[in-house]
mmCIF file of C-alpha atoms and ligand atoms in Angstrom:
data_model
loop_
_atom_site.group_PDB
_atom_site.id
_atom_site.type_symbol
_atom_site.label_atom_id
_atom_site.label_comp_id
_atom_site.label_asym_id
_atom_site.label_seq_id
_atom_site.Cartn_x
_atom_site.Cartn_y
_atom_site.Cartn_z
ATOM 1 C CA UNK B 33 -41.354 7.912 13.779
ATOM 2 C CA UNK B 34 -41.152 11.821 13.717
ATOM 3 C CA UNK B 35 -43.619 13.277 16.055
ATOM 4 C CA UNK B 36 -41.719 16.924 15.686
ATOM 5 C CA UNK B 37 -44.925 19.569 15.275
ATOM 6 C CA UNK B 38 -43.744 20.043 11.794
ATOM 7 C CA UNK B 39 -44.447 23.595 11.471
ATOM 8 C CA UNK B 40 -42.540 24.622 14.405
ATOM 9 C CA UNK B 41 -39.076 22.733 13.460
ATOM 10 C CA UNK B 42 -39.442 24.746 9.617
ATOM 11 C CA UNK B 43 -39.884 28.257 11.486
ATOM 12 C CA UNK B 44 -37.195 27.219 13.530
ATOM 13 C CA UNK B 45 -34.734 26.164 10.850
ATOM 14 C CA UNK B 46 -35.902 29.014 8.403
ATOM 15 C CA UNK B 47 -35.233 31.846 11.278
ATOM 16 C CA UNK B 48 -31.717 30.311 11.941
ATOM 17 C CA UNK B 49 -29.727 32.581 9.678
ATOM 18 C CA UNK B 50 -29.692 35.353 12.279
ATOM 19 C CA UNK B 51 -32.164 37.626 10.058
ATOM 20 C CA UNK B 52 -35.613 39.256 10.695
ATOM 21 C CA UNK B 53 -38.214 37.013 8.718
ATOM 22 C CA UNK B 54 -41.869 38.875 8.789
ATOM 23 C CA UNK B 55 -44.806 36.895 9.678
ATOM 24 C CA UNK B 56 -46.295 37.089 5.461
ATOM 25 C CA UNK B 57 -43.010 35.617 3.877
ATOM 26 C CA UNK B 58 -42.914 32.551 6.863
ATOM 27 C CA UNK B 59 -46.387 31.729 6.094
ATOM 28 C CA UNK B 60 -45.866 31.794 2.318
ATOM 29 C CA UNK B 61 -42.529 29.289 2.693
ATOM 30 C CA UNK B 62 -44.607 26.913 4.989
ATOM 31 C CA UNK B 63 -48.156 27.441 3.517
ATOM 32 C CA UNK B 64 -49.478 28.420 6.176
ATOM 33 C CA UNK B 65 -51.292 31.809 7.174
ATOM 34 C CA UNK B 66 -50.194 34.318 9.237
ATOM 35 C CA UNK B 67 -52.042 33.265 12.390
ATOM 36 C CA UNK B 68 -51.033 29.965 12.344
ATOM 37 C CA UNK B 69 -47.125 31.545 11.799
ATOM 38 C CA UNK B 70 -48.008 33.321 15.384
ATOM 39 C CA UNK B 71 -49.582 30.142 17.349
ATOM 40 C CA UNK B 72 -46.336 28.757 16.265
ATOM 41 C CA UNK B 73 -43.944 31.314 17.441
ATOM 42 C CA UNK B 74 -45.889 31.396 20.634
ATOM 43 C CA UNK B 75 -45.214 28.486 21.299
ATOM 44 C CA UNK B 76 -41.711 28.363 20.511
ATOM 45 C CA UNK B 77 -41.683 31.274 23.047
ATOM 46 C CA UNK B 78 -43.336 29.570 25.203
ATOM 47 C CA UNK B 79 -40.887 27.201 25.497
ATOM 48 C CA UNK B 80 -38.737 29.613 26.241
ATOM 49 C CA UNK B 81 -36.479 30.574 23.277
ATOM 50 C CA UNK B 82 -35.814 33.758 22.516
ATOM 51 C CA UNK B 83 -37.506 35.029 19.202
ATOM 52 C CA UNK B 84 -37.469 38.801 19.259
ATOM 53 C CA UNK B 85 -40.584 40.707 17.051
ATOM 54 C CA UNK B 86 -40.396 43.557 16.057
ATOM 55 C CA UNK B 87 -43.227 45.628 14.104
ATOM 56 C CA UNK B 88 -42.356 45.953 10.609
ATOM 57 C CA UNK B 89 -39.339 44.022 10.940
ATOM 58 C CA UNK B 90 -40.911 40.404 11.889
ATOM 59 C CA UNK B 91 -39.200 38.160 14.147
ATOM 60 C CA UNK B 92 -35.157 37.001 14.997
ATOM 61 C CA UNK B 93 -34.337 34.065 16.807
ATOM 62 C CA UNK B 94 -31.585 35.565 19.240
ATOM 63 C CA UNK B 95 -29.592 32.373 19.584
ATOM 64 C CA UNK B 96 -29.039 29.652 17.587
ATOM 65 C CA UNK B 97 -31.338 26.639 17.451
ATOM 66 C CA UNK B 98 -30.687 23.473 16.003
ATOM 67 C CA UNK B 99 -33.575 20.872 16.543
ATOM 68 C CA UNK B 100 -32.946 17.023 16.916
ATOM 69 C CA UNK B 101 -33.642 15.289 13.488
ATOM 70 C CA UNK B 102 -34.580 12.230 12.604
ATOM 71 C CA UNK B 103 -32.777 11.767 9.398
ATOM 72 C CA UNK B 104 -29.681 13.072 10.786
ATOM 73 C CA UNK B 105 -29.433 10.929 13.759
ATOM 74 C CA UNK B 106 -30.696 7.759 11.994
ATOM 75 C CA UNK B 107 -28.388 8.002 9.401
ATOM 76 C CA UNK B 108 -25.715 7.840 11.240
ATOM 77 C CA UNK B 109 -26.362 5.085 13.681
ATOM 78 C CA UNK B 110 -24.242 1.808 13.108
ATOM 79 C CA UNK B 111 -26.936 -0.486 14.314
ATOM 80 C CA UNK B 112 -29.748 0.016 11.465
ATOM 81 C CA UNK B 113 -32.107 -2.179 13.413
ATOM 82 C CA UNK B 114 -33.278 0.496 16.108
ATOM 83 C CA UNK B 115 -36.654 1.678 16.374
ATOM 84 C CA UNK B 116 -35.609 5.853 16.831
ATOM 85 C CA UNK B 117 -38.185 8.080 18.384
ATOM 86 C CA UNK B 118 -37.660 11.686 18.442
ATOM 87 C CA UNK B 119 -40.437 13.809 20.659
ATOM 88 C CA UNK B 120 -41.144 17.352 21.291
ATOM 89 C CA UNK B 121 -42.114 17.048 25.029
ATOM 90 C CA UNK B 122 -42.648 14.115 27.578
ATOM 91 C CA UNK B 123 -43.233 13.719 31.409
ATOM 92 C CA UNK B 124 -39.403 11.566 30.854
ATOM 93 C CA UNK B 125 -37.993 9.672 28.099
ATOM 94 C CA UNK B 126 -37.773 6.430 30.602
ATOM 95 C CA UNK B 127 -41.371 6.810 31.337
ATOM 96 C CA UNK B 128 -41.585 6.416 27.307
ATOM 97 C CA UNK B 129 -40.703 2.747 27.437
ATOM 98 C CA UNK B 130 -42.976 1.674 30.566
ATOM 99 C CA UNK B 131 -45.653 2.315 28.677
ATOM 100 C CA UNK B 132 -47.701 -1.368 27.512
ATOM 101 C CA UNK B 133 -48.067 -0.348 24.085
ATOM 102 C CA UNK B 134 -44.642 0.285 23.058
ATOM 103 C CA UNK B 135 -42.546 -2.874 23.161
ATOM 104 C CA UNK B 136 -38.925 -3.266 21.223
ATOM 105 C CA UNK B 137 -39.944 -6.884 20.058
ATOM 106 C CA UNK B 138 -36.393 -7.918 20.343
ATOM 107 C CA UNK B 139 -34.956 -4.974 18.536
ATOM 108 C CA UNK B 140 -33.130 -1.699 20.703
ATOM 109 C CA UNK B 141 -35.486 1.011 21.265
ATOM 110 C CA UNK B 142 -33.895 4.880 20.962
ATOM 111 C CA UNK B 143 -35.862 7.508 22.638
ATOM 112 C CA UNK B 144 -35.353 11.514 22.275
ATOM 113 C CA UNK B 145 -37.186 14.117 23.393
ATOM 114 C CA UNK B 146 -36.006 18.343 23.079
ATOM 115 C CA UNK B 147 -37.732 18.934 26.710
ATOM 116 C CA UNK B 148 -38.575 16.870 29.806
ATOM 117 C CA UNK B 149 -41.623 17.791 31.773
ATOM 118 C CA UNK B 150 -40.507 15.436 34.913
ATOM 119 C CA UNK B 151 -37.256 14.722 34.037
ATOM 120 C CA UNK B 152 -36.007 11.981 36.863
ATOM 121 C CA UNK B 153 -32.385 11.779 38.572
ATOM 122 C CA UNK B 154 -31.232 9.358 40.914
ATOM 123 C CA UNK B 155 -31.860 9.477 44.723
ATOM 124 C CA UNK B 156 -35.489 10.900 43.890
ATOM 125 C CA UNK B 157 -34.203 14.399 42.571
ATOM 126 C CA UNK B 158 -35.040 16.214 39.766
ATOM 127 C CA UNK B 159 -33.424 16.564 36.369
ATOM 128 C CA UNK B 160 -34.331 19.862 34.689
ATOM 129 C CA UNK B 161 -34.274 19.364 31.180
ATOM 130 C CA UNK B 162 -35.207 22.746 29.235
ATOM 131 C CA UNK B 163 -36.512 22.639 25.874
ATOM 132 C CA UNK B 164 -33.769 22.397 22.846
ATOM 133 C CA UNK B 165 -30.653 22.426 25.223
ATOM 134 C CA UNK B 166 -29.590 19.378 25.895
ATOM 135 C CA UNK B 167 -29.928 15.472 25.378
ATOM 136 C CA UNK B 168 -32.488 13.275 27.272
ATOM 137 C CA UNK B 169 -32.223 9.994 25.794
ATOM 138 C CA UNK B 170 -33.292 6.878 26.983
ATOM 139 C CA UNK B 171 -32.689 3.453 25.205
ATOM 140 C CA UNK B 172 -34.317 0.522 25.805
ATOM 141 C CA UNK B 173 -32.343 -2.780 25.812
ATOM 142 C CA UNK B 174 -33.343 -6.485 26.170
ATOM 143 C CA UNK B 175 -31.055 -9.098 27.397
ATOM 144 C CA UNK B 176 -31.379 -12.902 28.654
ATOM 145 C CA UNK B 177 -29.713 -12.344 31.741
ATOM 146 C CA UNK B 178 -30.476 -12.819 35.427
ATOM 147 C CA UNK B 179 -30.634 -9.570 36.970
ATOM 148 C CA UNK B 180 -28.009 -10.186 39.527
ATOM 149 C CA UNK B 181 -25.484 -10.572 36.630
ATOM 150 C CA UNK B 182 -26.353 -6.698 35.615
ATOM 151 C CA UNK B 183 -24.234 -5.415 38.500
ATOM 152 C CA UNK B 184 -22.064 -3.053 36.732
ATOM 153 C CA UNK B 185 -24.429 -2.223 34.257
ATOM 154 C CA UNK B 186 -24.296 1.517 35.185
ATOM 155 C CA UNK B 187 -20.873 1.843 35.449
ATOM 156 C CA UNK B 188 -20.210 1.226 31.849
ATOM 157 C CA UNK B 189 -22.980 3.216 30.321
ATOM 158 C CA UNK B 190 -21.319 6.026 32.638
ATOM 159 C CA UNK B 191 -17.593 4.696 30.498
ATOM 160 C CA UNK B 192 -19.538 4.523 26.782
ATOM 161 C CA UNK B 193 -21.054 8.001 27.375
ATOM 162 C CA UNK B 194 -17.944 9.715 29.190
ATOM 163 C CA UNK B 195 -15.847 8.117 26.163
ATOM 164 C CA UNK B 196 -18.296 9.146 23.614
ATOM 165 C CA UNK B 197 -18.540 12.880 24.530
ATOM 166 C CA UNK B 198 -14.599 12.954 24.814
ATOM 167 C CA UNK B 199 -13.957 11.514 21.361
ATOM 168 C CA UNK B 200 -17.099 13.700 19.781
ATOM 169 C CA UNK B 201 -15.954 16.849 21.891
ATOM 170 C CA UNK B 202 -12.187 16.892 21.389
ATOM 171 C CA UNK B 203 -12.373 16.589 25.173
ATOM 172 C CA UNK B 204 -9.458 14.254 25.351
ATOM 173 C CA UNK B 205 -9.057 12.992 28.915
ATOM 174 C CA UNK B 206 -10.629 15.811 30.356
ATOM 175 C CA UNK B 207 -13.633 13.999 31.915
ATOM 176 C CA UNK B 208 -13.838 11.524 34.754
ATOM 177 C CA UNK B 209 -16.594 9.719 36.269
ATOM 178 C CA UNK B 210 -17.727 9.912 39.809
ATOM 179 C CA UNK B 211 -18.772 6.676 41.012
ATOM 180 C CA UNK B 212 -21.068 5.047 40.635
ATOM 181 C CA UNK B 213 -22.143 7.109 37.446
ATOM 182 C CA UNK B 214 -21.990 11.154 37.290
ATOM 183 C CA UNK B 215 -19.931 12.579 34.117
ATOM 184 C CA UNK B 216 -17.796 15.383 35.659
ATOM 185 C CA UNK B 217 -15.588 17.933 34.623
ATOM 186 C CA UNK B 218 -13.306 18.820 38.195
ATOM 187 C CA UNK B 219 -16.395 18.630 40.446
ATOM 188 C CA UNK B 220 -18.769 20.105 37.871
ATOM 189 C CA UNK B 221 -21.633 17.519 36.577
ATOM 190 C CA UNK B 222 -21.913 17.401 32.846
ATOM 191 C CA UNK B 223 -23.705 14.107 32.391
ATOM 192 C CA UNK B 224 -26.323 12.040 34.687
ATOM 193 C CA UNK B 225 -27.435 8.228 34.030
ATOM 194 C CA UNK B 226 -30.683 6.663 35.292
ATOM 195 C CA UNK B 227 -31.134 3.224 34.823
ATOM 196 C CA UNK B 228 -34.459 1.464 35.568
ATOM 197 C CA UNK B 229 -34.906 -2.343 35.170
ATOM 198 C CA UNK B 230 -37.916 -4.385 34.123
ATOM 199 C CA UNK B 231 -38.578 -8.324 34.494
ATOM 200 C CA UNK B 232 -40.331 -9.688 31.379
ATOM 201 C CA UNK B 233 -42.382 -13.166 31.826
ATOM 202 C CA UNK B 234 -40.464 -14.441 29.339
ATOM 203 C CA UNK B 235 -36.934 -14.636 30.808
ATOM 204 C CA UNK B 236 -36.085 -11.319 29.564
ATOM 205 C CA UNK B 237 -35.022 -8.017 30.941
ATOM 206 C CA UNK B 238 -35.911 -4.725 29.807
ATOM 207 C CA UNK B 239 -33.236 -2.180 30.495
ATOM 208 C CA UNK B 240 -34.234 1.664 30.266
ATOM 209 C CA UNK B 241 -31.573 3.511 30.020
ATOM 210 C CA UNK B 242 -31.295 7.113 30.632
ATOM 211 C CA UNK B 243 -29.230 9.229 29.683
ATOM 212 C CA UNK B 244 -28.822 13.200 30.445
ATOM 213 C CA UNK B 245 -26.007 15.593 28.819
ATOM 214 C CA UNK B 246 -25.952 18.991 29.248
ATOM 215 C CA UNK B 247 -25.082 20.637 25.943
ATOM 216 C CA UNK B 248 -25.575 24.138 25.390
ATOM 217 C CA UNK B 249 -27.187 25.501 28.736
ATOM 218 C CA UNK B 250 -25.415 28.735 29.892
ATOM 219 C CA UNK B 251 -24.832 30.577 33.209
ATOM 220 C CA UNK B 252 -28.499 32.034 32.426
ATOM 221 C CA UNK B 253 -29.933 28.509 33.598
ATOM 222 C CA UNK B 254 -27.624 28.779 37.215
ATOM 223 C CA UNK B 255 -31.036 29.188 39.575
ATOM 224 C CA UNK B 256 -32.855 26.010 38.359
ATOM 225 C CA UNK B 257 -29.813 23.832 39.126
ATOM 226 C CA UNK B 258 -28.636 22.994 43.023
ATOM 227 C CA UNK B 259 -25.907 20.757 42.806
ATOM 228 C CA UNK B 260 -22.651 21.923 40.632
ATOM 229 C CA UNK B 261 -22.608 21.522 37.385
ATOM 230 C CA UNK B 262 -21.302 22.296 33.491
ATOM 231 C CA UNK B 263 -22.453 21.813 30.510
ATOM 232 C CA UNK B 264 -20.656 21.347 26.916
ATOM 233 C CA UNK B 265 -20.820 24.429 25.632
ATOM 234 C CA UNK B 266 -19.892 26.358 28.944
ATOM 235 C CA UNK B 267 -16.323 24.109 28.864
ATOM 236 C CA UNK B 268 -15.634 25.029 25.298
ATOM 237 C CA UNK B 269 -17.401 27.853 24.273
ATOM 238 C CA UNK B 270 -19.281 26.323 21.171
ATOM 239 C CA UNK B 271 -22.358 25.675 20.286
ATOM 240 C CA UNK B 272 -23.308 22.327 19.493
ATOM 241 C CA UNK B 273 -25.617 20.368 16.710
ATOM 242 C CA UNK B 274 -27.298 17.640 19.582
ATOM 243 C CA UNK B 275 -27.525 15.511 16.316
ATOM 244 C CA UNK B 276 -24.276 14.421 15.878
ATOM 245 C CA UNK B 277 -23.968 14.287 19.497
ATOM 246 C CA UNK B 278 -26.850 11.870 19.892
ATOM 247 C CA UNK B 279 -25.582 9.512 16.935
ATOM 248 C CA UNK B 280 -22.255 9.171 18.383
ATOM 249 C CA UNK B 281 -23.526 8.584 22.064
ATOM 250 C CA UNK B 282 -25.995 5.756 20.854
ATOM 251 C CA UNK B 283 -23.527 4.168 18.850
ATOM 252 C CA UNK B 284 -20.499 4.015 21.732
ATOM 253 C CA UNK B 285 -23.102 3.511 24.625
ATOM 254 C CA UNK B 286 -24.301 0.264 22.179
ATOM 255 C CA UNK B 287 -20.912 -0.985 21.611
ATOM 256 C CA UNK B 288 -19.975 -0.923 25.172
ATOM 257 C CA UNK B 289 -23.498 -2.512 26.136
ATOM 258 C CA UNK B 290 -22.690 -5.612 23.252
ATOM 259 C CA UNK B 291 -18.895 -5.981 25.091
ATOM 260 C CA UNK B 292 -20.395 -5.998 28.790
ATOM 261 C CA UNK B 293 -23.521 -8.320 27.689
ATOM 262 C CA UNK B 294 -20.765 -10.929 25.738
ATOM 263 C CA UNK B 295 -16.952 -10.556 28.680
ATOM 264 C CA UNK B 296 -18.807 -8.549 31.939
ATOM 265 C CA UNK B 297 -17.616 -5.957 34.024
ATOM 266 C CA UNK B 298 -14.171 -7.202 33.926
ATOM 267 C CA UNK B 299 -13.078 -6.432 30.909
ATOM 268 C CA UNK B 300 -13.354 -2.498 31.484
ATOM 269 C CA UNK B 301 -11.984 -1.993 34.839
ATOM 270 C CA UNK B 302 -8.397 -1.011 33.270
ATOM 271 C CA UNK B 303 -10.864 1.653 31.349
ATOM 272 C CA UNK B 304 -12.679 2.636 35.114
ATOM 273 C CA UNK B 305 -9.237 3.020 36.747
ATOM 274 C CA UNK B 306 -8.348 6.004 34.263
ATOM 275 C CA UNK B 307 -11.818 7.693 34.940
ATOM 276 C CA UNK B 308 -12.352 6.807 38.665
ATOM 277 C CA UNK B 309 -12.494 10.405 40.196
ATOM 278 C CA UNK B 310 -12.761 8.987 43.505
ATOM 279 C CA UNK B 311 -9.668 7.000 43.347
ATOM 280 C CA UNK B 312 -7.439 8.019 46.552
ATOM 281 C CA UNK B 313 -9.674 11.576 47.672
ATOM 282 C CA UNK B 314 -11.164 11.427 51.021
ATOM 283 C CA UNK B 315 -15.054 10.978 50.672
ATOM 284 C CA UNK B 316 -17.721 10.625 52.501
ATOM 285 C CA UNK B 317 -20.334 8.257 51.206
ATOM 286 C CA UNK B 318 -24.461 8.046 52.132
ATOM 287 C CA UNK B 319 -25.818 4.548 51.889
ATOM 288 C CA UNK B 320 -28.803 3.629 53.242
ATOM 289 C CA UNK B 321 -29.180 5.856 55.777
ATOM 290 C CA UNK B 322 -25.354 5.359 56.882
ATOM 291 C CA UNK B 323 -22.871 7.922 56.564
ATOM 292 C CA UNK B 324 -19.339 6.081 55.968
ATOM 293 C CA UNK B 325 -16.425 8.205 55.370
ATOM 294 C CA UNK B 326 -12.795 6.726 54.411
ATOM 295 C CA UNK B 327 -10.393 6.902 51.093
ATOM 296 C CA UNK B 328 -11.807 6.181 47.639
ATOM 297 C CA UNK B 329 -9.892 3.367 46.317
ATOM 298 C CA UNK B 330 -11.517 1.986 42.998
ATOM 299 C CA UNK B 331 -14.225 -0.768 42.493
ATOM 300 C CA UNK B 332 -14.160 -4.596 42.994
ATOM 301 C CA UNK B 333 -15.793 -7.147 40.157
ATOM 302 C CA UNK B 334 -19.187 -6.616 40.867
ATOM 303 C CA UNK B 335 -18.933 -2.898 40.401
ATOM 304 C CA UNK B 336 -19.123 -1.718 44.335
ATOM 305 C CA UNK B 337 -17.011 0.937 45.761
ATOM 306 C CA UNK B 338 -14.236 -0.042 47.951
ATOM 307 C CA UNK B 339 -13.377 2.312 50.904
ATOM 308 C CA UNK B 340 -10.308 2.482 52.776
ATOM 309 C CA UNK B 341 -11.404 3.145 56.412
ATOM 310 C CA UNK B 342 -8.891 4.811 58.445
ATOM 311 C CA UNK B 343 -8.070 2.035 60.863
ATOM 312 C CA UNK B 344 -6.543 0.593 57.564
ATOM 313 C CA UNK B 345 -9.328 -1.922 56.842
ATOM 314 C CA UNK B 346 -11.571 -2.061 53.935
ATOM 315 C CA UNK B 347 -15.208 -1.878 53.430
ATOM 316 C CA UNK B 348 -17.283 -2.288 50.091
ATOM 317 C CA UNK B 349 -20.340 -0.123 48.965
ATOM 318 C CA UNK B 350 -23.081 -1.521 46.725
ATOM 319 C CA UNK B 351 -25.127 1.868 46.641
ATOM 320 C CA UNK B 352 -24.857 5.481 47.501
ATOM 321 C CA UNK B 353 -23.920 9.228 47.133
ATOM 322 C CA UNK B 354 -20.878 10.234 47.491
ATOM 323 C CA UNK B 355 -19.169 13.841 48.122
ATOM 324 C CA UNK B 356 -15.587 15.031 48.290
ATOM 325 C CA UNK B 357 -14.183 16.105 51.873
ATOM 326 C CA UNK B 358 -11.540 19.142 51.687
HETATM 327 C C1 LIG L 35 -28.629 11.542 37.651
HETATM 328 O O1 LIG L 35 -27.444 11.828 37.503
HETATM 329 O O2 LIG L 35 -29.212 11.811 38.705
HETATM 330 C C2 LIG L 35 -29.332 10.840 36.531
HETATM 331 C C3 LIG L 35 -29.886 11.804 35.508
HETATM 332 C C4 LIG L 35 -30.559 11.104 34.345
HETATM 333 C C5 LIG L 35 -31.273 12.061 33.423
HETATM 334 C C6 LIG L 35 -31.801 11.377 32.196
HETATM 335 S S1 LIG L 35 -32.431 12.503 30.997
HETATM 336 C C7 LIG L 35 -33.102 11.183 30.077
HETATM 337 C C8 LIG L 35 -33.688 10.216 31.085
HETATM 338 N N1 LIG L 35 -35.038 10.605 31.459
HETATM 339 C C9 LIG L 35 -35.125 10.956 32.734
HETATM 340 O O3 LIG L 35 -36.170 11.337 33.289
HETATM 341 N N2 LIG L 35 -33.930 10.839 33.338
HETATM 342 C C10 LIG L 35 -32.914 10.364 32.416
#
């Protein structure tokens, strides 16, 4: 399904040659008149792109603007059985699959959405999520499995994403992953995961996953963002088609959900070692209302941080927030 306001995703592909396009000739492409060419742009601006207008001249979209697509992204997912959603605006694309009326019936459930209203993080905190940016995809997986056996879960999604954005990005090695799942480049944050679980009556588990990326958000963005971050474009200067992005995360993040479902978490801690940005940095951790502070050193089977205290013991961490000490 496509729920795209059609009208606004033609103005915005037929204004993305860097030209002035005047209110009569839009209308006449789209059939559609010249007030209904102005709602649109309003609301485009609104949204807060940049469309210039200029009397006599018509309007120029400032930046470039590629909007997520449906045929794109489908087409080039591996799995053909997913049921892909692609929104203009929701509260949060997790919040899409707690809703009764849309179930996966067995199948995996993609949703996408170019702006998040109440766009969740962990630990309670926001995730801003401006309109046409970035990637706020959630996918919706169901497994037979107990829900103790999903500890873990997050860490891989946080390997399948980090790997996928590497390989797409020509970002070779540059990425690592601060435990238990923030995407960073040196301390910035490029990528967040949220994972909610659901029970089913039936011995199933519905796993939402949600994933954040930022793609091409600039400097301009700094005040609406407290902790340290990056996004794609800042680290490489380009601007990026979220399409090909969003094909090539679904596909890796799928793969390395099919791999953890069938061998577990131990078949990808060689794969966490390389990423582990905690490994052998002094941190200090909060976990339940604790502060614990020792030496990063990797994770143990069931996906918990293990601490090196300084009177030389160890101490493992199921949960938590962790930050660097100079
Ligand atoms: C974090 O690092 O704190 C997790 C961020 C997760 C953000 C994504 S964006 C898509 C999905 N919908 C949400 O509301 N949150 C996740």
């Amino acid at each position: 399904m496509h729920k795209h306001n059609n009208n606004l995703f033609k103005i915005i592909e037929l204004l993305n040659d860097n030209r002035y396009h005047d209110g009569t000739s839009i209308g006449s492409t789209l059939d559609i008149t010249r007030a209904g060419v102005w709602k649109s742009i309003q609301k485009i601006q609104k949204y807060g792109i940049n469309i210039k207008s200029v009397k006599g001249k018509g309007y120029l979209l400032e930046a470039p603007l590629i909007l997520l697509d449906y045929c794109k992204i489908k087409s080039s997912l591996k799995e053909k059985n997913i049921k892909l959603d692609i929104i203009e605006k929701i509260d949060s694309t997790n919040n899409y699959f707690k809703k009764d009326a849309i179930r996966s019936n067995g199948k995996v459930g993609v949703c996408i959405s170019e702006m998040q209203t109440e766009g969740k993080g962990r630990m309670s905190r926001k995730w801003y999520s401006p309109f046409g940016k970035n990637i706020y995809l959630s996918i919706l997986y169901s497994f037979q499995k107990d829900i103790s056996e999903l500890s873990g879960l997050s860490l891989i999604i946080s390997l399948g994403v980090c790997r996928s954005i590497e390989s797409l990005c020509q970002l070779n090695n540059k990425l690592s992953i601060k435990w238990p799942n923030d995407i960073v480049f040196e301390q910035q944050k490029i990528a967040g995961i949220l994972i909610e679980i659901q029970a089913e009556s039936n011995g199933f588990c519905n796993a939402i996953i949600g994933i954040g990326i930022n793609v091409n958000m600039d400097e301009a963005h700094n005040k609406q963002i407290s902790q340290k971050w990056t996004s794609l474009q800042k680290l490489t200067g380009q601007y990026y088609d979220r399409n090909f992005l969003c094909s090539g995360v679904i596909n890796h993040t799928i793969e390395y959900l099919d791999r953890f479902m069938q061998f577990g978490l131990d078949n990808f801690i060689g794969e966490w070692v390389n990423k582990d940005y905690l490994f052998g940095k002094q941190i200090k951790v909060i976990s339940g209302g604790n502060r614990i502070s020792g030496v990063g050193s990797g994770i143990n089977n069931s996906g918990h941080l293990i601490l090196k205290m300084p009177e030389g013991t160890t101490t493992t961490l199921s949960s938590g927030d962790t930050t660097i000490v100079k």
